[in-house]
């Protein structure tokens, strides 16, 4: 995952300062001949790798438009602080990358340019974007302040040979998944690997499993509703892969990032993983070829809703006080054009955010088609509320603790989950003044 969490409380504290620093849209210069500053998040193997990938793309933009781009690639550990500082001071870049789950929190500061009718027309129109991707641009019912740039989605990766040897088929529902995973758990081999020590991964699957149950984590007013039965059941189903079904190695409770689970899969220690499509680079780096694995949507329980992923990825925003509005909009139009999307889709292993565009991150057409379908048709945005980051922090870390309890021989019951979610809900209410 190429995203990090922004603290809602810290962002909320900046709102009063934004009025002084970012209330004016500034004077708009003509595009040609101007220079804009672009903060790009780290998407490649290093900051230098990003510069190597992006520089020729930006040079081509300058050649076409006459607009120069001052590029700065910022690591995820620093991006949160840099954005917060820019919001409070009003001294930010013209255009920047954000993790799409930050959109509502950043929108609430008032520091970013709304993409109204004229702005959306200037970048090629809203109709060009995949709807689920554009839905991540801000809170429901409000004019978006970010637009999609790079798409990502979760898929269920499976080892074709292991499945064939065990005589099982790729699962189409949760029950089939558990049955297959049990059959594939033998000796030192496990049916599944999870990043059970990663609070972001755990929060994502708390959200997805609840969505499959028809549940939600916030009401229409943005208040947390963590303790519903749909949420409890979704968390329990996920925990039970380790606890009851015993298809996940208890050591996975220490896996604090998705790459560790991916490496287990690529080296033949497990038969299945749930991962985003950018796992391909790690899988291939371990020597596993694209024809050795398959991908299907993360399956729902029988009768559940077909939600296989949250809408993951990176969005573009423009600071409202830019003095280069026309040039900034021209840049966003270029970065979200089909040609640029195709150019960057391979090195960044991203899914296209444009309707009808083809995925180029893999040479396996079946995998490309599966992930495109998941992203376009089977994904749901994480809660589009300012406290979304607090949901990830509190619920995800509570699940870390629950996995750790299971790994050390303890048992986590429905009432334990409800109690943990109640505590998380109280923390979020306190952070938002509820």
GROMACS .gro file of C-alpha atoms in nm:
model
  434
    1UNK     CA    1   0.000   0.000   0.000
    2UNK     CA    2   0.136   0.332  -0.096
    3UNK     CA    3  -0.056   0.539   0.149
    4UNK     CA    4  -0.034   0.654   0.507
    5UNK     CA    5  -0.280   0.792   0.756
    6UNK     CA    6  -0.329   1.162   0.826
    7UNK     CA    7  -0.450   1.244   1.176
    8UNK     CA    8  -0.796   1.395   1.156
    9UNK     CA    9  -0.751   1.593   1.474
   10UNK     CA   10  -0.437   1.757   1.344
   11UNK     CA   11  -0.605   1.845   1.017
   12UNK     CA   12  -0.912   1.977   1.192
   13UNK     CA   13  -0.691   2.205   1.399
   14UNK     CA   14  -0.565   2.364   1.081
   15UNK     CA   15  -0.904   2.471   0.951
   16UNK     CA   16  -0.909   2.800   1.138
   17UNK     CA   17  -0.563   2.882   1.004
   18UNK     CA   18  -0.658   2.796   0.648
   19UNK     CA   19  -0.884   3.098   0.628
   20UNK     CA   20  -0.582   3.323   0.660
   21UNK     CA   21  -0.346   3.124   0.441
   22UNK     CA   22  -0.562   2.965   0.174
   23UNK     CA   23  -0.886   3.156   0.148
   24UNK     CA   24  -0.805   3.327  -0.179
   25UNK     CA   25  -0.782   3.147  -0.509
   26UNK     CA   26  -0.508   3.386  -0.607
   27UNK     CA   27  -0.448   3.539  -0.947
   28UNK     CA   28  -0.455   3.290  -1.231
   29UNK     CA   29  -0.177   3.314  -1.486
   30UNK     CA   30  -0.203   3.184  -1.838
   31UNK     CA   31  -0.073   2.832  -1.863
   32UNK     CA   32   0.205   2.869  -2.118
   33UNK     CA   33   0.529   3.010  -1.981
   34UNK     CA   34   0.444   2.948  -1.617
   35UNK     CA   35   0.610   2.714  -1.369
   36UNK     CA   36   0.421   2.491  -1.130
   37UNK     CA   37   0.541   2.288  -0.834
   38UNK     CA   38   0.437   1.924  -0.809
   39UNK     CA   39   0.469   1.709  -0.499
   40UNK     CA   40   0.470   1.345  -0.606
   41UNK     CA   41   0.437   1.066  -0.353
   42UNK     CA   42   0.688   0.781  -0.360
   43UNK     CA   43   0.543   0.517  -0.593
   44UNK     CA   44   0.859   0.350  -0.723
   45UNK     CA   45   1.142   0.157  -0.562
   46UNK     CA   46   1.304   0.478  -0.433
   47UNK     CA   47   1.275   0.855  -0.454
   48UNK     CA   48   1.541   0.857  -0.725
   49UNK     CA   49   1.353   0.588  -0.916
   50UNK     CA   50   1.043   0.810  -0.912
   51UNK     CA   51   1.244   1.100  -1.050
   52UNK     CA   52   1.375   0.878  -1.329
   53UNK     CA   53   1.023   0.761  -1.414
   54UNK     CA   54   0.852   1.100  -1.391
   55UNK     CA   55   1.112   1.337  -1.540
   56UNK     CA   56   1.062   1.234  -1.905
   57UNK     CA   57   0.685   1.241  -1.855
   58UNK     CA   58   0.701   1.593  -1.715
   59UNK     CA   59   0.943   1.703  -1.987
   60UNK     CA   60   0.689   1.590  -2.245
   61UNK     CA   61   0.422   1.798  -2.069
   62UNK     CA   62   0.648   2.105  -2.086
   63UNK     CA   63   0.714   2.040  -2.454
   64UNK     CA   64   0.341   2.024  -2.526
   65UNK     CA   65   0.221   2.313  -2.312
   66UNK     CA   66   0.514   2.541  -2.236
   67UNK     CA   67   0.449   2.490  -1.864
   68UNK     CA   68   0.755   2.396  -1.659
   69UNK     CA   69   0.714   2.157  -1.367
   70UNK     CA   70   0.930   2.172  -1.054
   71UNK     CA   71   0.915   1.815  -0.924
   72UNK     CA   72   0.967   1.707  -0.566
   73UNK     CA   73   0.921   1.342  -0.472
   74UNK     CA   74   0.831   1.302  -0.104
   75UNK     CA   75   0.849   0.983   0.098
   76UNK     CA   76   0.541   0.866   0.284
   77UNK     CA   77   0.703   0.917   0.623
   78UNK     CA   78   0.735   1.290   0.549
   79UNK     CA   79   0.432   1.360   0.331
   80UNK     CA   80   0.185   1.390   0.620
   81UNK     CA   81   0.387   1.659   0.794
   82UNK     CA   82   0.460   1.842   0.470
   83UNK     CA   83   0.092   1.862   0.375
   84UNK     CA   84  -0.015   1.973   0.723
   85UNK     CA   85   0.251   2.245   0.721
   86UNK     CA   86   0.144   2.359   0.375
   87UNK     CA   87  -0.220   2.373   0.479
   88UNK     CA   88  -0.151   2.585   0.788
   89UNK     CA   89   0.097   2.819   0.620
   90UNK     CA   90  -0.069   2.848   0.282
   91UNK     CA   91   0.275   2.788   0.128
   92UNK     CA   92   0.221   2.464  -0.058
   93UNK     CA   93   0.279   2.331  -0.408
   94UNK     CA   94   0.041   2.392  -0.694
   95UNK     CA   95  -0.042   2.022  -0.738
   96UNK     CA   96   0.018   1.723  -0.512
   97UNK     CA   97  -0.051   1.353  -0.467
   98UNK     CA   98  -0.268   1.234  -0.179
   99UNK     CA   99  -0.371   0.886  -0.069
  100UNK     CA  100  -0.733   0.869  -0.178
  101UNK     CA  101  -0.854   0.780   0.172
  102UNK     CA  102  -0.728   1.120   0.288
  103UNK     CA  103  -0.965   1.305   0.055
  104UNK     CA  104  -1.246   1.385   0.299
  105UNK     CA  105  -1.006   1.485   0.578
  106UNK     CA  106  -0.817   1.721   0.349
  107UNK     CA  107  -1.136   1.853   0.193
  108UNK     CA  108  -1.254   1.955   0.541
  109UNK     CA  109  -0.960   2.196   0.577
  110UNK     CA  110  -1.087   2.415   0.292
  111UNK     CA  111  -0.735   2.442   0.153
  112UNK     CA  112  -0.794   2.262  -0.176
  113UNK     CA  113  -0.952   2.365  -0.503
  114UNK     CA  114  -1.298   2.217  -0.563
  115UNK     CA  115  -1.334   2.060  -0.906
  116UNK     CA  116  -1.654   2.239  -1.002
  117UNK     CA  117  -1.808   2.232  -1.347
  118UNK     CA  118  -1.550   2.460  -1.509
  119UNK     CA  119  -1.253   2.294  -1.342
  120UNK     CA  120  -1.377   1.948  -1.430
  121UNK     CA  121  -1.432   2.054  -1.789
  122UNK     CA  122  -1.075   2.189  -1.800
  123UNK     CA  123  -0.931   1.846  -1.712
  124UNK     CA  124  -1.142   1.656  -1.964
  125UNK     CA  125  -1.471   1.608  -1.782
  126UNK     CA  126  -1.582   1.383  -1.500
  127UNK     CA  127  -1.721   1.126  -1.741
  128UNK     CA  128  -1.373   1.006  -1.834
  129UNK     CA  129  -1.311   0.863  -1.487
  130UNK     CA  130  -1.420   0.527  -1.349
  131UNK     CA  131  -1.708   0.618  -1.118
  132UNK     CA  132  -1.582   0.427  -0.815
  133UNK     CA  133  -1.246   0.601  -0.852
  134UNK     CA  134  -1.395   0.951  -0.876
  135UNK     CA  135  -1.617   0.876  -0.576
  136UNK     CA  136  -1.303   0.883  -0.359
  137UNK     CA  137  -1.250   1.254  -0.435
  138UNK     CA  138  -1.425   1.388  -0.127
  139UNK     CA  139  -1.719   1.352   0.107
  140UNK     CA  140  -2.052   1.241  -0.035
  141UNK     CA  141  -2.265   1.528  -0.159
  142UNK     CA  142  -1.972   1.772  -0.179
  143UNK     CA  143  -1.778   1.890  -0.482
  144UNK     CA  144  -1.466   1.675  -0.503
  145UNK     CA  145  -1.130   1.833  -0.420
  146UNK     CA  146  -0.923   1.551  -0.568
  147UNK     CA  147  -0.939   1.332  -0.877
  148UNK     CA  148  -0.800   0.980  -0.928
  149UNK     CA  149  -0.449   0.925  -1.063
  150UNK     CA  150  -0.335   0.569  -0.985
  151UNK     CA  151  -0.576   0.285  -0.911
  152UNK     CA  152  -0.519  -0.019  -0.690
  153UNK     CA  153  -0.746  -0.304  -0.579
  154UNK     CA  154  -0.729  -0.623  -0.375
  155UNK     CA  155  -0.744  -0.965  -0.537
  156UNK     CA  156  -0.722  -1.323  -0.414
  157UNK     CA  157  -0.399  -1.468  -0.553
  158UNK     CA  158  -0.376  -1.848  -0.571
  159UNK     CA  159  -0.100  -2.095  -0.664
  160UNK     CA  160  -0.222  -2.290  -0.968
  161UNK     CA  161  -0.006  -2.598  -0.908
  162UNK     CA  162  -0.098  -2.625  -0.541
  163UNK     CA  163  -0.466  -2.601  -0.631
  164UNK     CA  164  -0.433  -2.863  -0.904
  165UNK     CA  165  -0.239  -3.100  -0.679
  166UNK     CA  166  -0.503  -3.066  -0.406
  167UNK     CA  167  -0.789  -3.105  -0.653
  168UNK     CA  168  -0.955  -2.774  -0.561
  169UNK     CA  169  -1.092  -2.493  -0.774
  170UNK     CA  170  -1.054  -2.116  -0.727
  171UNK     CA  171  -1.321  -2.017  -0.470
  172UNK     CA  172  -1.634  -1.829  -0.571
  173UNK     CA  173  -1.762  -1.773  -0.215
  174UNK     CA  174  -1.618  -1.757   0.136
  175UNK     CA  175  -1.725  -2.108   0.225
  176UNK     CA  176  -1.534  -2.250  -0.072
  177UNK     CA  177  -1.232  -2.039   0.021
  178UNK     CA  178  -1.218  -2.186   0.373
  179UNK     CA  179  -1.271  -2.541   0.245
  180UNK     CA  180  -0.989  -2.503  -0.008
  181UNK     CA  181  -0.758  -2.339   0.246
  182UNK     CA  182  -0.808  -2.624   0.492
  183UNK     CA  183  -0.726  -2.882   0.226
  184UNK     CA  184  -0.415  -2.685   0.132
  185UNK     CA  185  -0.289  -2.659   0.491
  186UNK     CA  186  -0.055  -2.953   0.539
  187UNK     CA  187   0.267  -2.983   0.734
  188UNK     CA  188   0.468  -2.662   0.696
  189UNK     CA  189   0.242  -2.535   0.417
  190UNK     CA  190  -0.057  -2.316   0.494
  191UNK     CA  191  -0.359  -2.235   0.284
  192UNK     CA  192  -0.337  -1.864   0.355
  193UNK     CA  193  -0.105  -1.583   0.465
  194UNK     CA  194  -0.221  -1.251   0.610
  195UNK     CA  195  -0.054  -0.927   0.713
  196UNK     CA  196  -0.216  -0.981   1.053
  197UNK     CA  197   0.014  -0.733   1.226
  198UNK     CA  198  -0.056  -0.446   0.986
  199UNK     CA  199  -0.324  -0.212   1.119
  200UNK     CA  200  -0.391  -0.067   0.775
  201UNK     CA  201  -0.441  -0.409   0.617
  202UNK     CA  202  -0.660  -0.521   0.907
  203UNK     CA  203  -0.873  -0.208   0.883
  204UNK     CA  204  -0.916  -0.257   0.510
  205UNK     CA  205  -1.048  -0.610   0.558
  206UNK     CA  206  -1.266  -0.507   0.850
  207UNK     CA  207  -1.424  -0.264   0.604
  208UNK     CA  208  -1.450  -0.510   0.314
  209UNK     CA  209  -1.587  -0.797   0.522
  210UNK     CA  210  -1.846  -0.569   0.680
  211UNK     CA  211  -1.943  -0.432   0.338
  212UNK     CA  212  -2.001  -0.791   0.222
  213UNK     CA  213  -2.245  -0.817   0.514
  214UNK     CA  214  -2.417  -0.494   0.412
  215UNK     CA  215  -2.262  -0.307   0.705
  216UNK     CA  216  -2.097   0.032   0.747
  217UNK     CA  217  -1.865   0.197   0.997
  218UNK     CA  218  -2.016   0.549   0.999
  219UNK     CA  219  -2.366   0.690   0.966
  220UNK     CA  220  -2.472   0.958   0.719
  221UNK     CA  221  -2.357   1.231   0.958
  222UNK     CA  222  -2.006   1.087   0.992
  223UNK     CA  223  -2.061   0.941   1.339
  224UNK     CA  224  -1.897   0.603   1.410
  225UNK     CA  225  -2.121   0.296   1.418
  226UNK     CA  226  -1.853   0.040   1.495
  227UNK     CA  227  -2.046  -0.206   1.713
  228UNK     CA  228  -2.310  -0.325   1.466
  229UNK     CA  229  -2.350  -0.699   1.418
  230UNK     CA  230  -2.244  -0.669   1.052
  231UNK     CA  231  -1.911  -0.522   1.164
  232UNK     CA  232  -1.860  -0.775   1.444
  233UNK     CA  233  -1.936  -1.067   1.211
  234UNK     CA  234  -1.704  -0.931   0.941
  235UNK     CA  235  -1.412  -0.896   1.182
  236UNK     CA  236  -1.479  -1.241   1.331
  237UNK     CA  237  -1.484  -1.405   0.988
  238UNK     CA  238  -1.141  -1.262   0.911
  239UNK     CA  239  -0.991  -1.347   1.251
  240UNK     CA  240  -1.121  -1.702   1.224
  241UNK     CA  241  -0.888  -1.778   0.934
  242UNK     CA  242  -0.621  -1.803   1.205
  243UNK     CA  243  -0.834  -1.882   1.508
  244UNK     CA  244  -1.094  -2.142   1.408
  245UNK     CA  245  -1.008  -2.249   1.054
  246UNK     CA  246  -0.635  -2.264   1.136
  247UNK     CA  247  -0.531  -2.202   0.775
  248UNK     CA  248  -0.300  -1.910   0.867
  249UNK     CA  249   0.032  -1.954   1.048
  250UNK     CA  250   0.018  -1.784   1.388
  251UNK     CA  251   0.352  -1.619   1.303
  252UNK     CA  252   0.152  -1.396   1.067
  253UNK     CA  253   0.048  -1.193   1.371
  254UNK     CA  254   0.394  -1.037   1.342
  255UNK     CA  255   0.359  -0.950   0.973
  256UNK     CA  256   0.333  -0.573   0.983
  257UNK     CA  257   0.326  -0.518   0.606
  258UNK     CA  258   0.179  -0.692   0.305
  259UNK     CA  259   0.514  -0.775   0.145
  260UNK     CA  260   0.587  -1.046   0.403
  261UNK     CA  261   0.271  -1.236   0.309
  262UNK     CA  262   0.344  -1.184  -0.060
  263UNK     CA  263   0.691  -1.335  -0.015
  264UNK     CA  264   0.540  -1.640   0.157
  265UNK     CA  265   0.315  -1.688  -0.144
  266UNK     CA  266   0.589  -1.637  -0.402
  267UNK     CA  267   0.820  -1.885  -0.230
  268UNK     CA  268   0.557  -2.161  -0.205
  269UNK     CA  269   0.492  -2.146   0.169
  270UNK     CA  270   0.122  -2.065   0.124
  271UNK     CA  271  -0.138  -2.127  -0.143
  272UNK     CA  272  -0.334  -1.799  -0.123
  273UNK     CA  273  -0.296  -1.434  -0.028
  274UNK     CA  274  -0.514  -1.126  -0.039
  275UNK     CA  275  -0.312  -0.845  -0.192
  276UNK     CA  276  -0.332  -0.540  -0.412
  277UNK     CA  277  -0.223  -0.570  -0.774
  278UNK     CA  278   0.112  -0.404  -0.707
  279UNK     CA  279   0.212  -0.733  -0.539
  280UNK     CA  280   0.311  -0.854  -0.885
  281UNK     CA  281   0.653  -0.690  -0.870
  282UNK     CA  282   0.743  -0.870  -0.545
  283UNK     CA  283   0.601  -1.200  -0.670
  284UNK     CA  284   0.802  -1.180  -0.990
  285UNK     CA  285   1.115  -1.068  -0.805
  286UNK     CA  286   1.096  -1.393  -0.607
  287UNK     CA  287   1.103  -1.589  -0.933
  288UNK     CA  288   0.734  -1.678  -0.961
  289UNK     CA  289   0.606  -1.631  -1.316
  290UNK     CA  290   0.270  -1.480  -1.404
  291UNK     CA  291   0.144  -1.809  -1.549
  292UNK     CA  292   0.204  -1.986  -1.216
  293UNK     CA  293  -0.065  -1.799  -1.027
  294UNK     CA  294  -0.419  -1.688  -1.085
  295UNK     CA  295  -0.630  -1.409  -0.938
  296UNK     CA  296  -1.001  -1.407  -0.855
  297UNK     CA  297  -1.212  -1.152  -0.665
  298UNK     CA  298  -1.204  -1.178  -0.285
  299UNK     CA  299  -1.520  -1.386  -0.233
  300UNK     CA  300  -1.820  -1.296  -0.017
  301UNK     CA  301  -2.012  -1.545   0.195
  302UNK     CA  302  -2.308  -1.708   0.024
  303UNK     CA  303  -2.580  -1.445  -0.007
  304UNK     CA  304  -2.336  -1.163   0.071
  305UNK     CA  305  -2.279  -0.847  -0.129
  306UNK     CA  306  -2.012  -0.866  -0.406
  307UNK     CA  307  -1.765  -0.621  -0.252
  308UNK     CA  308  -1.414  -0.751  -0.323
  309UNK     CA  309  -1.199  -0.448  -0.238
  310UNK     CA  310  -1.197  -0.092  -0.121
  311UNK     CA  311  -1.111   0.161  -0.391
  312UNK     CA  312  -0.740   0.200  -0.327
  313UNK     CA  313  -0.497   0.438  -0.490
  314UNK     CA  314  -0.359   0.789  -0.531
  315UNK     CA  315  -0.546   1.110  -0.613
  316UNK     CA  316  -0.438   1.453  -0.738
  317UNK     CA  317  -0.530   1.777  -0.564
  318UNK     CA  318  -0.464   2.145  -0.636
  319UNK     CA  319  -0.407   2.398  -0.359
  320UNK     CA  320  -0.683   2.658  -0.374
  321UNK     CA  321  -0.442   2.950  -0.336
  322UNK     CA  322  -0.233   2.855  -0.640
  323UNK     CA  323  -0.135   3.146  -0.860
  324UNK     CA  324  -0.115   2.908  -1.157
  325UNK     CA  325  -0.465   2.765  -1.167
  326UNK     CA  326  -0.483   2.725  -1.546
  327UNK     CA  327  -0.143   2.557  -1.562
  328UNK     CA  328  -0.229   2.332  -1.267
  329UNK     CA  329  -0.553   2.222  -1.431
  330UNK     CA  330  -0.368   2.160  -1.757
  331UNK     CA  331  -0.123   1.943  -1.566
  332UNK     CA  332  -0.398   1.740  -1.401
  333UNK     CA  333  -0.557   1.692  -1.742
  334UNK     CA  334  -0.226   1.562  -1.877
  335UNK     CA  335  -0.155   1.329  -1.585
  336UNK     CA  336  -0.502   1.178  -1.613
  337UNK     CA  337  -0.488   1.141  -1.991
  338UNK     CA  338  -0.495   0.795  -2.145
  339UNK     CA  339  -0.142   0.822  -2.283
  340UNK     CA  340   0.013   0.925  -1.950
  341UNK     CA  341  -0.189   0.663  -1.764
  342UNK     CA  342  -0.050   0.399  -2.001
  343UNK     CA  343   0.306   0.529  -1.963
  344UNK     CA  344   0.299   0.520  -1.583
  345UNK     CA  345   0.081   0.212  -1.537
  346UNK     CA  346   0.365  -0.035  -1.589
  347UNK     CA  347   0.641   0.108  -1.366
  348UNK     CA  348   0.391   0.187  -1.089
  349UNK     CA  349   0.185  -0.134  -1.127
  350UNK     CA  350  -0.132   0.073  -1.118
  351UNK     CA  351  -0.479   0.020  -1.257
  352UNK     CA  352  -0.619   0.276  -1.500
  353UNK     CA  353  -0.863   0.525  -1.349
  354UNK     CA  354  -1.018   0.598  -1.689
  355UNK     CA  355  -1.322   0.428  -1.837
  356UNK     CA  356  -1.230   0.179  -2.108
  357UNK     CA  357  -0.855   0.201  -2.047
  358UNK     CA  358  -0.654  -0.121  -2.041
  359UNK     CA  359  -0.441  -0.234  -1.750
  360UNK     CA  360  -0.074  -0.263  -1.847
  361UNK     CA  361   0.083  -0.366  -1.515
  362UNK     CA  362   0.087  -0.736  -1.609
  363UNK     CA  363   0.147  -0.949  -1.918
  364UNK     CA  364  -0.132  -1.185  -1.806
  365UNK     CA  365  -0.456  -1.076  -1.976
  366UNK     CA  366  -0.675  -1.276  -1.737
  367UNK     CA  367  -0.518  -1.108  -1.435
  368UNK     CA  368  -0.553  -0.765  -1.595
  369UNK     CA  369  -0.921  -0.829  -1.672
  370UNK     CA  370  -0.990  -0.958  -1.320
  371UNK     CA  371  -0.834  -0.661  -1.143
  372UNK     CA  372  -1.001  -0.416  -1.380
  373UNK     CA  373  -1.339  -0.571  -1.305
  374UNK     CA  374  -1.274  -0.566  -0.930
  375UNK     CA  375  -1.169  -0.199  -0.940
  376UNK     CA  376  -1.447  -0.083  -1.171
  377UNK     CA  377  -1.740  -0.295  -1.053
  378UNK     CA  378  -1.669  -0.466  -0.719
  379UNK     CA  379  -1.501  -0.194  -0.511
  380UNK     CA  380  -1.638   0.048  -0.255
  381UNK     CA  381  -1.462   0.358  -0.120
  382UNK     CA  382  -1.353   0.355   0.242
  383UNK     CA  383  -1.573   0.583   0.456
  384UNK     CA  384  -1.571   0.928   0.298
  385UNK     CA  385  -1.570   1.111   0.631
  386UNK     CA  386  -1.304   1.324   0.802
  387UNK     CA  387  -1.257   1.059   1.074
  388UNK     CA  388  -1.174   0.779   0.830
  389UNK     CA  389  -0.810   0.783   0.935
  390UNK     CA  390  -0.919   0.737   1.298
  391UNK     CA  391  -1.121   0.433   1.192
  392UNK     CA  392  -0.805   0.280   1.043
  393UNK     CA  393  -0.597   0.365   1.350
  394UNK     CA  394  -0.836   0.239   1.614
  395UNK     CA  395  -1.003  -0.060   1.449
  396UNK     CA  396  -0.690  -0.175   1.269
  397UNK     CA  397  -0.480  -0.167   1.584
  398UNK     CA  398  -0.754  -0.342   1.783
  399UNK     CA  399  -0.740  -0.622   1.527
  400UNK     CA  400  -0.361  -0.635   1.560
  401UNK     CA  401  -0.414  -0.702   1.930
  402UNK     CA  402  -0.679  -0.965   1.864
  403UNK     CA  403  -0.458  -1.152   1.618
  404UNK     CA  404  -0.174  -1.137   1.871
  405UNK     CA  405  -0.403  -1.287   2.136
  406UNK     CA  406  -0.498  -1.571   1.901
  407UNK     CA  407  -0.135  -1.631   1.806
  408UNK     CA  408  -0.041  -1.679   2.171
  409UNK     CA  409  -0.314  -1.935   2.236
  410UNK     CA  410  -0.599  -1.708   2.342
  411UNK     CA  411  -0.954  -1.698   2.210
  412UNK     CA  412  -1.140  -1.398   2.070
  413UNK     CA  413  -1.518  -1.417   2.101
  414UNK     CA  414  -1.796  -1.204   1.955
  415UNK     CA  415  -1.824  -1.021   2.286
  416UNK     CA  416  -1.448  -0.954   2.285
  417UNK     CA  417  -1.476  -0.804   1.938
  418UNK     CA  418  -1.774  -0.591   2.037
  419UNK     CA  419  -1.588  -0.464   2.342
  420UNK     CA  420  -1.279  -0.375   2.136
  421UNK     CA  421  -1.490  -0.200   1.873
  422UNK     CA  422  -1.677  -0.011   2.144
  423UNK     CA  423  -1.348   0.119   2.282
  424UNK     CA  424  -1.237   0.219   1.932
  425UNK     CA  425  -1.568   0.392   1.872
  426UNK     CA  426  -1.534   0.593   2.195
  427UNK     CA  427  -1.187   0.703   2.091
  428UNK     CA  428  -1.312   0.824   1.755
  429UNK     CA  429  -1.609   1.005   1.912
  430UNK     CA  430  -1.371   1.182   2.146
  431UNK     CA  431  -1.140   1.283   1.860
  432UNK     CA  432  -1.427   1.440   1.664
  433UNK     CA  433  -1.588   1.596   1.968
  434UNK     CA  434  -1.883   1.358   1.970
   0.00000   0.00000   0.00000
